[in-house]
Amino acid sequence: MRIGAHVDPASPLEEAAARGAEAVQFFLTDPQGYKTPKPREDAAALRESEVDVYVHAPYIVNVASPNNRIRIPSRKLLMAHAKAAAELGAKGLIVHGGHVGQGADIAAGFDNWRKAFEYAESDGGLPLPILIENTAGGDNACARRFDDLARLWEAVGSFGAGFCLDTCHAFAGGEDLVGVVDRVKAITGRIDLIHANDSKGGFDSGQDRHDNLGNGKIDPELIVAAIRAAGAPAVVETPGGAEGQTADITLLRERTGR
Ligand SMILES: [Zn+2]
């Protein structure tokens, strides 16, 4: 079980080495834009590296949206990123659970998720696992509250969807971290990756503001316990560059005994 960090995409392997990370996660394009990823010069190096690679889809991807002009490009962008991530030998493509917006029926969001997987199947199939991540906020979010997550999984579970548990998002989203892994696994049957982040925002604040472990509102032992219980690799998406993230990785290694 590996521990790593979300890093700048310019030279992920150098960033991994600087942190002693066994896994790296990065964006392939501007996370706020609808850009199709370009082939990377370091694709072979990433594929052959001992470091496990994860790719995070752009934040603007929202396949749950009832708005055609968001949902359709999101679907296509997700597939383009899946193909590009597979070229790098990535273990998974992480994408936020999305939201339907104020006043909209969340049921449409779950159905749109199902359609996104159907679209992927019709476009040659997903070349790597899609890991749906829980979110801290979002109006009528599909993967903030776990009762909604259960409805999402009824729609996507049969497509082999994976799950990424973000500890900051769960806490700020209003889900107790005590026993969180068992509650998620009862719904999804799996946790493929942990985003091990502390939270600047309080419990149920809805704020997506990551902090270094022990600096925020979460007891670090709850994050350690979640990693242990999940038996999954963990990536820190914390501030402070190589220095801040190395301290977080070291804390996790010491306390999980990895
Ligand atoms: Zn995350």
PDB file of C-alpha atoms and ligand atoms in Angstrom:
ATOM      1  CA  MET A   1       0.000   0.000   0.000  1.00  0.00           C
ATOM      2  CA  ARG A   2       1.603   3.136  -1.274  1.00  0.00           C
ATOM      3  CA  ILE A   3       1.655   6.713  -0.091  1.00  0.00           C
ATOM      4  CA  GLY A   4       2.118   9.651  -2.406  1.00  0.00           C
ATOM      5  CA  ALA A   5       1.132  13.187  -3.319  1.00  0.00           C
ATOM      6  CA  HIS A   6      -0.737  15.350  -5.780  1.00  0.00           C
ATOM      7  CA  VAL A   7       1.989  17.236  -7.649  1.00  0.00           C
ATOM      8  CA  ASP A   8       2.618  19.762 -10.388  1.00  0.00           C
ATOM      9  CA  PRO A   9       2.219  18.071 -13.790  1.00  0.00           C
ATOM     10  CA  ALA A  10       5.447  19.478 -15.308  1.00  0.00           C
ATOM     11  CA  SER A  11       7.752  16.753 -13.910  1.00  0.00           C
ATOM     12  CA  PRO A  12       5.762  14.338 -11.749  1.00  0.00           C
ATOM     13  CA  LEU A  13       8.574  11.814 -11.312  1.00  0.00           C
ATOM     14  CA  GLU A  14      10.969  14.497 -10.070  1.00  0.00           C
ATOM     15  CA  GLU A  15       8.273  15.729  -7.713  1.00  0.00           C
ATOM     16  CA  ALA A  16       7.748  12.166  -6.453  1.00  0.00           C
ATOM     17  CA  ALA A  17      11.467  11.757  -5.816  1.00  0.00           C
ATOM     18  CA  ALA A  18      11.596  15.083  -3.960  1.00  0.00           C
ATOM     19  CA  ARG A  19       8.920  13.768  -1.562  1.00  0.00           C
ATOM     20  CA  GLY A  20       9.966  10.127  -1.363  1.00  0.00           C
ATOM     21  CA  ALA A  21       6.486   9.417  -2.771  1.00  0.00           C
ATOM     22  CA  GLU A  22       5.514   5.967  -4.038  1.00  0.00           C
ATOM     23  CA  ALA A  23       2.547   7.380  -5.933  1.00  0.00           C
ATOM     24  CA  VAL A  24       1.802  10.614  -7.749  1.00  0.00           C
ATOM     25  CA  GLN A  25      -1.374  12.244  -8.911  1.00  0.00           C
ATOM     26  CA  PHE A  26      -1.556  15.178 -11.295  1.00  0.00           C
ATOM     27  CA  PHE A  27      -3.770  16.996 -13.788  1.00  0.00           C
ATOM     28  CA  LEU A  28      -3.201  16.556 -17.522  1.00  0.00           C
ATOM     29  CA  THR A  29      -4.663  19.981 -18.351  1.00  0.00           C
ATOM     30  CA  ASP A  30      -5.810  23.160 -16.618  1.00  0.00           C
ATOM     31  CA  PRO A  31      -8.305  21.826 -14.042  1.00  0.00           C
ATOM     32  CA  GLN A  32     -10.678  24.738 -14.744  1.00  0.00           C
ATOM     33  CA  GLY A  33     -10.735  24.301 -18.536  1.00  0.00           C
ATOM     34  CA  TYR A  34     -12.231  22.023 -21.201  1.00  0.00           C
ATOM     35  CA  LYS A  35      -8.891  21.109 -22.831  1.00  0.00           C
ATOM     36  CA  THR A  36      -8.171  17.729 -24.386  1.00  0.00           C
ATOM     37  CA  PRO A  37      -4.871  16.365 -23.037  1.00  0.00           C
ATOM     38  CA  LYS A  38      -1.861  16.331 -25.359  1.00  0.00           C
ATOM     39  CA  PRO A  39       0.538  13.365 -25.552  1.00  0.00           C
ATOM     40  CA  ARG A  40       3.306  13.681 -22.924  1.00  0.00           C
ATOM     41  CA  GLU A  41       7.012  13.296 -23.647  1.00  0.00           C
ATOM     42  CA  ASP A  42       7.453  11.439 -20.377  1.00  0.00           C
ATOM     43  CA  ALA A  43       4.720   8.867 -21.133  1.00  0.00           C
ATOM     44  CA  ALA A  44       7.142   5.935 -21.394  1.00  0.00           C
ATOM     45  CA  ALA A  45       9.029   7.011 -18.264  1.00  0.00           C
ATOM     46  CA  LEU A  46       5.754   7.238 -16.334  1.00  0.00           C
ATOM     47  CA  ARG A  47       4.591   3.848 -17.634  1.00  0.00           C
ATOM     48  CA  GLU A  48       7.864   2.180 -16.671  1.00  0.00           C
ATOM     49  CA  SER A  49       8.327   3.944 -13.358  1.00  0.00           C
ATOM     50  CA  GLU A  50       8.059   2.187  -9.990  1.00  0.00           C
ATOM     51  CA  VAL A  51       5.929   5.138  -8.913  1.00  0.00           C
ATOM     52  CA  ASP A  52       2.183   4.533  -9.230  1.00  0.00           C
ATOM     53  CA  VAL A  53       0.465   7.143 -11.371  1.00  0.00           C
ATOM     54  CA  TYR A  54      -3.023   8.583 -10.829  1.00  0.00           C
ATOM     55  CA  VAL A  55      -4.615  11.277 -12.964  1.00  0.00           C
ATOM     56  CA  HIS A  56      -7.187  13.757 -11.673  1.00  0.00           C
ATOM     57  CA  ALA A  57      -9.832  14.883 -14.178  1.00  0.00           C
ATOM     58  CA  PRO A  58     -10.498  18.642 -14.447  1.00  0.00           C
ATOM     59  CA  TYR A  59     -12.725  20.109 -11.736  1.00  0.00           C
ATOM     60  CA  ILE A  60     -15.182  21.430 -14.296  1.00  0.00           C
ATOM     61  CA  VAL A  61     -16.105  17.925 -15.417  1.00  0.00           C
ATOM     62  CA  ASN A  62     -19.682  17.440 -14.221  1.00  0.00           C
ATOM     63  CA  VAL A  63     -21.285  14.499 -15.977  1.00  0.00           C
ATOM     64  CA  ALA A  64     -24.249  14.723 -13.574  1.00  0.00           C
ATOM     65  CA  SER A  65     -25.316  18.160 -14.814  1.00  0.00           C
ATOM     66  CA  PRO A  66     -28.856  18.546 -16.205  1.00  0.00           C
ATOM     67  CA  ASN A  67     -27.417  21.237 -18.522  1.00  0.00           C
ATOM     68  CA  ASN A  68     -26.506  19.756 -21.956  1.00  0.00           C
ATOM     69  CA  ARG A  69     -23.805  22.336 -22.494  1.00  0.00           C
ATOM     70  CA  ILE A  70     -22.001  21.124 -19.384  1.00  0.00           C
ATOM     71  CA  ARG A  71     -22.929  17.433 -19.366  1.00  0.00           C
ATOM     72  CA  ILE A  72     -22.052  16.535 -22.975  1.00  0.00           C
ATOM     73  CA  PRO A  73     -18.600  18.202 -23.044  1.00  0.00           C
ATOM     74  CA  SER A  74     -17.951  16.735 -19.574  1.00  0.00           C
ATOM     75  CA  ARG A  75     -18.672  13.237 -20.814  1.00  0.00           C
ATOM     76  CA  LYS A  76     -16.352  13.665 -23.786  1.00  0.00           C
ATOM     77  CA  LEU A  77     -13.647  15.297 -21.715  1.00  0.00           C
ATOM     78  CA  LEU A  78     -13.792  12.487 -19.159  1.00  0.00           C
ATOM     79  CA  MET A  79     -13.291   9.922 -21.919  1.00  0.00           C
ATOM     80  CA  ALA A  80     -10.421  11.917 -23.461  1.00  0.00           C
ATOM     81  CA  HIS A  81      -8.707  12.102 -20.071  1.00  0.00           C
ATOM     82  CA  ALA A  82      -9.281   8.384 -19.495  1.00  0.00           C
ATOM     83  CA  LYS A  83      -7.543   7.561 -22.774  1.00  0.00           C
ATOM     84  CA  ALA A  84      -4.671   9.959 -22.079  1.00  0.00           C
ATOM     85  CA  ALA A  85      -4.257   8.663 -18.518  1.00  0.00           C
ATOM     86  CA  ALA A  86      -4.164   5.072 -19.770  1.00  0.00           C
ATOM     87  CA  GLU A  87      -1.291   6.071 -22.102  1.00  0.00           C
ATOM     88  CA  LEU A  88       0.683   6.934 -18.958  1.00  0.00           C
ATOM     89  CA  GLY A  89      -0.064   3.577 -17.338  1.00  0.00           C
ATOM     90  CA  ALA A  90      -2.220   5.314 -14.722  1.00  0.00           C
ATOM     91  CA  LYS A  91      -3.975   3.124 -12.139  1.00  0.00           C
ATOM     92  CA  GLY A  92      -7.070   5.287 -12.198  1.00  0.00           C
ATOM     93  CA  LEU A  93      -8.718   8.530 -13.265  1.00  0.00           C
ATOM     94  CA  ILE A  94     -10.218  10.436 -10.345  1.00  0.00           C
ATOM     95  CA  VAL A  95     -13.329  12.512 -11.009  1.00  0.00           C
ATOM     96  CA  HIS A  96     -15.583  14.390  -8.621  1.00  0.00           C
ATOM     97  CA  GLY A  97     -19.094  13.080  -8.085  1.00  0.00           C
ATOM     98  CA  GLY A  98     -20.639  16.235  -9.530  1.00  0.00           C
ATOM     99  CA  HIS A  99     -23.884  17.995  -8.765  1.00  0.00           C
ATOM    100  CA  VAL A 100     -27.162  18.923 -10.438  1.00  0.00           C
ATOM    101  CA  GLY A 101     -27.480  22.467  -9.066  1.00  0.00           C
ATOM    102  CA  GLN A 102     -30.035  24.322  -6.996  1.00  0.00           C
ATOM    103  CA  GLY A 103     -33.644  23.365  -7.477  1.00  0.00           C
ATOM    104  CA  ALA A 104     -32.832  20.450  -9.785  1.00  0.00           C
ATOM    105  CA  ASP A 105     -33.813  16.841  -9.143  1.00  0.00           C
ATOM    106  CA  ILE A 106     -30.817  14.858  -7.952  1.00  0.00           C
ATOM    107  CA  ALA A 107     -32.304  11.707  -9.519  1.00  0.00           C
ATOM    108  CA  ALA A 108     -31.399  13.190 -12.909  1.00  0.00           C
ATOM    109  CA  GLY A 109     -27.795  13.406 -11.739  1.00  0.00           C
ATOM    110  CA  PHE A 110     -27.624   9.701 -10.967  1.00  0.00           C
ATOM    111  CA  ASP A 111     -29.210   8.879 -14.297  1.00  0.00           C
ATOM    112  CA  ASN A 112     -26.725  11.150 -16.077  1.00  0.00           C
ATOM    113  CA  TRP A 113     -23.887   9.293 -14.386  1.00  0.00           C
ATOM    114  CA  ARG A 114     -25.271   6.037 -15.758  1.00  0.00           C
ATOM    115  CA  LYS A 115     -25.410   7.611 -19.208  1.00  0.00           C
ATOM    116  CA  ALA A 116     -21.797   8.742 -18.903  1.00  0.00           C
ATOM    117  CA  PHE A 117     -20.708   5.134 -18.377  1.00  0.00           C
ATOM    118  CA  GLU A 118     -22.942   4.010 -21.262  1.00  0.00           C
ATOM    119  CA  TYR A 119     -21.327   6.651 -23.458  1.00  0.00           C
ATOM    120  CA  ALA A 120     -17.885   5.356 -22.470  1.00  0.00           C
ATOM    121  CA  GLU A 121     -18.914   1.814 -23.369  1.00  0.00           C
ATOM    122  CA  SER A 122     -20.170   2.990 -26.763  1.00  0.00           C
ATOM    123  CA  ASP A 123     -16.868   4.822 -27.326  1.00  0.00           C
ATOM    124  CA  GLY A 124     -14.688   1.731 -27.035  1.00  0.00           C
ATOM    125  CA  GLY A 125     -14.908   1.209 -23.273  1.00  0.00           C
ATOM    126  CA  LEU A 126     -12.972   2.729 -20.413  1.00  0.00           C
ATOM    127  CA  PRO A 127      -9.255   1.953 -20.713  1.00  0.00           C
ATOM    128  CA  LEU A 128      -8.690   2.325 -16.951  1.00  0.00           C
ATOM    129  CA  PRO A 129     -10.789   2.532 -13.778  1.00  0.00           C
ATOM    130  CA  ILE A 130     -12.772   5.713 -13.143  1.00  0.00           C
ATOM    131  CA  LEU A 131     -12.584   6.542  -9.437  1.00  0.00           C
ATOM    132  CA  ILE A 132     -15.523   8.700  -8.371  1.00  0.00           C
ATOM    133  CA  GLU A 133     -14.553  11.012  -5.508  1.00  0.00           C
ATOM    134  CA  ASN A 134     -16.836  12.244  -2.739  1.00  0.00           C
ATOM    135  CA  THR A 135     -17.180  16.028  -2.589  1.00  0.00           C
ATOM    136  CA  ALA A 136     -17.359  18.509   0.294  1.00  0.00           C
ATOM    137  CA  GLY A 137     -20.088  20.634  -1.241  1.00  0.00           C
ATOM    138  CA  GLY A 138     -22.019  21.394  -4.415  1.00  0.00           C
ATOM    139  CA  ASP A 139     -25.727  22.118  -4.745  1.00  0.00           C
ATOM    140  CA  ASN A 140     -27.528  18.774  -4.835  1.00  0.00           C
ATOM    141  CA  ALA A 141     -24.234  16.891  -4.986  1.00  0.00           C
ATOM    142  CA  CYS A 142     -24.274  13.238  -6.067  1.00  0.00           C
ATOM    143  CA  ALA A 143     -21.437  12.088  -3.794  1.00  0.00           C
ATOM    144  CA  ARG A 144     -21.416  14.357  -0.738  1.00  0.00           C
ATOM    145  CA  ARG A 145     -23.863  12.622   1.623  1.00  0.00           C
ATOM    146  CA  PHE A 146     -23.519   8.878   1.726  1.00  0.00           C
ATOM    147  CA  ASP A 147     -27.270   8.323   1.350  1.00  0.00           C
ATOM    148  CA  ASP A 148     -26.889  10.036  -2.048  1.00  0.00           C
ATOM    149  CA  LEU A 149     -23.748   8.015  -2.734  1.00  0.00           C
ATOM    150  CA  ALA A 150     -25.846   4.885  -2.266  1.00  0.00           C
ATOM    151  CA  ARG A 151     -28.260   6.057  -4.971  1.00  0.00           C
ATOM    152  CA  LEU A 152     -25.331   6.957  -7.236  1.00  0.00           C
ATOM    153  CA  TRP A 153     -23.913   3.474  -6.800  1.00  0.00           C
ATOM    154  CA  GLU A 154     -27.204   1.883  -7.792  1.00  0.00           C
ATOM    155  CA  ALA A 155     -26.705   3.692 -11.107  1.00  0.00           C
ATOM    156  CA  VAL A 156     -22.980   3.113 -11.698  1.00  0.00           C
ATOM    157  CA  GLY A 157     -21.911   0.120  -9.603  1.00  0.00           C
ATOM    158  CA  SER A 158     -22.635  -2.396 -12.357  1.00  0.00           C
ATOM    159  CA  PHE A 159     -20.239  -0.551 -14.704  1.00  0.00           C
ATOM    160  CA  GLY A 160     -17.314  -1.289 -12.396  1.00  0.00           C
ATOM    161  CA  ALA A 161     -16.970   2.255 -11.083  1.00  0.00           C
ATOM    162  CA  GLY A 162     -14.237   2.729  -8.486  1.00  0.00           C
ATOM    163  CA  PHE A 163     -14.260   5.015  -5.464  1.00  0.00           C
ATOM    164  CA  CYS A 164     -11.835   7.586  -4.087  1.00  0.00           C
ATOM    165  CA  LEU A 165     -12.477   8.650  -0.482  1.00  0.00           C
ATOM    166  CA  ASP A 166     -11.303  12.163   0.362  1.00  0.00           C
ATOM    167  CA  THR A 167     -11.094  12.606   4.140  1.00  0.00           C
ATOM    168  CA  CYS A 168     -11.355  16.418   3.961  1.00  0.00           C
ATOM    169  CA  HIS A 169     -14.418  16.208   1.733  1.00  0.00           C
ATOM    170  CA  ALA A 170     -16.116  13.589   3.937  1.00  0.00           C
ATOM    171  CA  PHE A 171     -15.565  15.664   7.094  1.00  0.00           C
ATOM    172  CA  ALA A 172     -16.471  19.020   5.561  1.00  0.00           C
ATOM    173  CA  GLY A 173     -19.332  17.310   3.747  1.00  0.00           C
ATOM    174  CA  GLY A 174     -20.850  16.243   7.051  1.00  0.00           C
ATOM    175  CA  GLU A 175     -19.911  12.556   7.244  1.00  0.00           C
ATOM    176  CA  ASP A 176     -18.376  11.314  10.497  1.00  0.00           C
ATOM    177  CA  LEU A 177     -14.868   9.917   9.921  1.00  0.00           C
ATOM    178  CA  VAL A 178     -15.272   7.355  12.696  1.00  0.00           C
ATOM    179  CA  GLY A 179     -16.087   4.119  10.881  1.00  0.00           C
ATOM    180  CA  VAL A 180     -16.194   5.929   7.534  1.00  0.00           C
ATOM    181  CA  VAL A 181     -14.502   3.144   5.581  1.00  0.00           C
ATOM    182  CA  ASP A 182     -17.023   0.517   6.663  1.00  0.00           C
ATOM    183  CA  ARG A 183     -19.908   2.842   5.771  1.00  0.00           C
ATOM    184  CA  VAL A 184     -18.474   3.562   2.321  1.00  0.00           C
ATOM    185  CA  LYS A 185     -17.635  -0.061   1.613  1.00  0.00           C
ATOM    186  CA  ALA A 186     -21.163  -1.117   2.567  1.00  0.00           C
ATOM    187  CA  ILE A 187     -22.271   1.089  -0.342  1.00  0.00           C
ATOM    188  CA  THR A 188     -19.536   0.795  -2.962  1.00  0.00           C
ATOM    189  CA  GLY A 189     -17.909  -2.499  -1.996  1.00  0.00           C
ATOM    190  CA  ARG A 190     -14.522  -0.870  -2.612  1.00  0.00           C
ATOM    191  CA  ILE A 191     -12.175   2.005  -1.911  1.00  0.00           C
ATOM    192  CA  ASP A 192      -9.486   2.289  -4.556  1.00  0.00           C
ATOM    193  CA  LEU A 193      -7.689   5.359  -3.266  1.00  0.00           C
ATOM    194  CA  ILE A 194      -7.701   7.622  -0.219  1.00  0.00           C
ATOM    195  CA  HIS A 195      -7.156  11.351  -0.550  1.00  0.00           C
ATOM    196  CA  ALA A 196      -5.555  11.929   2.856  1.00  0.00           C
ATOM    197  CA  ASN A 197      -6.224  15.583   3.604  1.00  0.00           C
ATOM    198  CA  ASP A 198      -6.916  17.622   6.693  1.00  0.00           C
ATOM    199  CA  SER A 199      -9.662  20.265   6.495  1.00  0.00           C
ATOM    200  CA  LYS A 200      -9.462  23.999   7.151  1.00  0.00           C
ATOM    201  CA  GLY A 201     -13.264  24.077   7.152  1.00  0.00           C
ATOM    202  CA  GLY A 202     -15.281  22.696  10.052  1.00  0.00           C
ATOM    203  CA  PHE A 203     -17.473  19.606  10.150  1.00  0.00           C
ATOM    204  CA  ASP A 204     -20.335  19.854   7.628  1.00  0.00           C
ATOM    205  CA  SER A 205     -19.116  23.316   6.532  1.00  0.00           C
ATOM    206  CA  GLY A 206     -19.289  22.323   2.872  1.00  0.00           C
ATOM    207  CA  GLN A 207     -15.880  23.947   2.382  1.00  0.00           C
ATOM    208  CA  ASP A 208     -13.334  22.239   0.121  1.00  0.00           C
ATOM    209  CA  ARG A 209     -10.208  23.637   1.776  1.00  0.00           C
ATOM    210  CA  HIS A 210      -7.396  21.151   2.279  1.00  0.00           C
ATOM    211  CA  ASP A 211      -4.826  21.504   5.033  1.00  0.00           C
ATOM    212  CA  ASN A 212      -1.652  19.707   6.112  1.00  0.00           C
ATOM    213  CA  LEU A 213      -2.237  16.782   8.442  1.00  0.00           C
ATOM    214  CA  GLY A 214      -2.631  17.902  12.042  1.00  0.00           C
ATOM    215  CA  ASN A 215      -2.997  21.558  11.003  1.00  0.00           C
ATOM    216  CA  GLY A 216      -6.729  21.559  10.374  1.00  0.00           C
ATOM    217  CA  LYS A 217      -9.911  20.425  12.074  1.00  0.00           C
ATOM    218  CA  ILE A 218      -9.465  16.650  11.674  1.00  0.00           C
ATOM    219  CA  ASP A 219      -7.772  14.386  14.227  1.00  0.00           C
ATOM    220  CA  PRO A 220      -4.915  12.856  12.162  1.00  0.00           C
ATOM    221  CA  GLU A 221      -5.535   9.500  13.841  1.00  0.00           C
ATOM    222  CA  LEU A 222      -8.892   9.323  12.028  1.00  0.00           C
ATOM    223  CA  ILE A 223      -7.105   9.757   8.682  1.00  0.00           C
ATOM    224  CA  VAL A 224      -4.548   7.099   9.624  1.00  0.00           C
ATOM    225  CA  ALA A 225      -7.354   4.768  10.727  1.00  0.00           C
ATOM    226  CA  ALA A 226      -9.181   5.283   7.419  1.00  0.00           C
ATOM    227  CA  ILE A 227      -6.069   4.374   5.409  1.00  0.00           C
ATOM    228  CA  ARG A 228      -5.506   1.284   7.534  1.00  0.00           C
ATOM    229  CA  ALA A 229      -9.121   0.166   7.329  1.00  0.00           C
ATOM    230  CA  ALA A 230      -9.326   0.739   3.575  1.00  0.00           C
ATOM    231  CA  GLY A 231      -6.039  -1.022   2.843  1.00  0.00           C
ATOM    232  CA  ALA A 232      -5.818   1.310  -0.144  1.00  0.00           C
ATOM    233  CA  PRO A 233      -3.055   3.585  -1.433  1.00  0.00           C
ATOM    234  CA  ALA A 234      -3.158   7.161  -0.178  1.00  0.00           C
ATOM    235  CA  VAL A 235      -2.329  10.470  -1.826  1.00  0.00           C
ATOM    236  CA  VAL A 236      -2.006  13.754   0.052  1.00  0.00           C
ATOM    237  CA  GLU A 237      -3.442  16.804  -1.719  1.00  0.00           C
ATOM    238  CA  THR A 238      -2.075  19.217   0.806  1.00  0.00           C
ATOM    239  CA  PRO A 239      -0.365  22.626   0.618  1.00  0.00           C
ATOM    240  CA  GLY A 240       3.238  23.555   1.334  1.00  0.00           C
ATOM    241  CA  GLY A 241       4.951  22.114  -1.746  1.00  0.00           C
ATOM    242  CA  ALA A 242       7.566  19.385  -1.369  1.00  0.00           C
ATOM    243  CA  GLU A 243       8.279  20.352   2.241  1.00  0.00           C
ATOM    244  CA  GLY A 244       4.685  20.352   3.460  1.00  0.00           C
ATOM    245  CA  GLN A 245       3.764  17.181   1.602  1.00  0.00           C
ATOM    246  CA  THR A 246       6.897  15.302   2.689  1.00  0.00           C
ATOM    247  CA  ALA A 247       5.946  15.994   6.306  1.00  0.00           C
ATOM    248  CA  ASP A 248       2.425  14.667   5.638  1.00  0.00           C
ATOM    249  CA  ILE A 249       3.741  11.540   3.898  1.00  0.00           C
ATOM    250  CA  THR A 250       6.200  10.930   6.742  1.00  0.00           C
ATOM    251  CA  LEU A 251       3.440  11.245   9.330  1.00  0.00           C
ATOM    252  CA  LEU A 252       1.276   8.743   7.449  1.00  0.00           C
ATOM    253  CA  ARG A 253       4.147   6.287   6.987  1.00  0.00           C
ATOM    254  CA  GLU A 254       5.095   6.425  10.657  1.00  0.00           C
ATOM    255  CA  ARG A 255       1.575   6.038  11.955  1.00  0.00           C
ATOM    256  CA  THR A 256       0.313   3.453   9.446  1.00  0.00           C
ATOM    257  CA  GLY A 257       3.540   1.486   9.688  1.00  0.00           C
ATOM    258  CA  ARG A 258       3.954   1.432   5.912  1.00  0.00           C
TER     259      ARG A 258
HETATM  260 ZN    ZN B   1      -9.434  14.929  -3.283  1.00  0.00          ZN
END
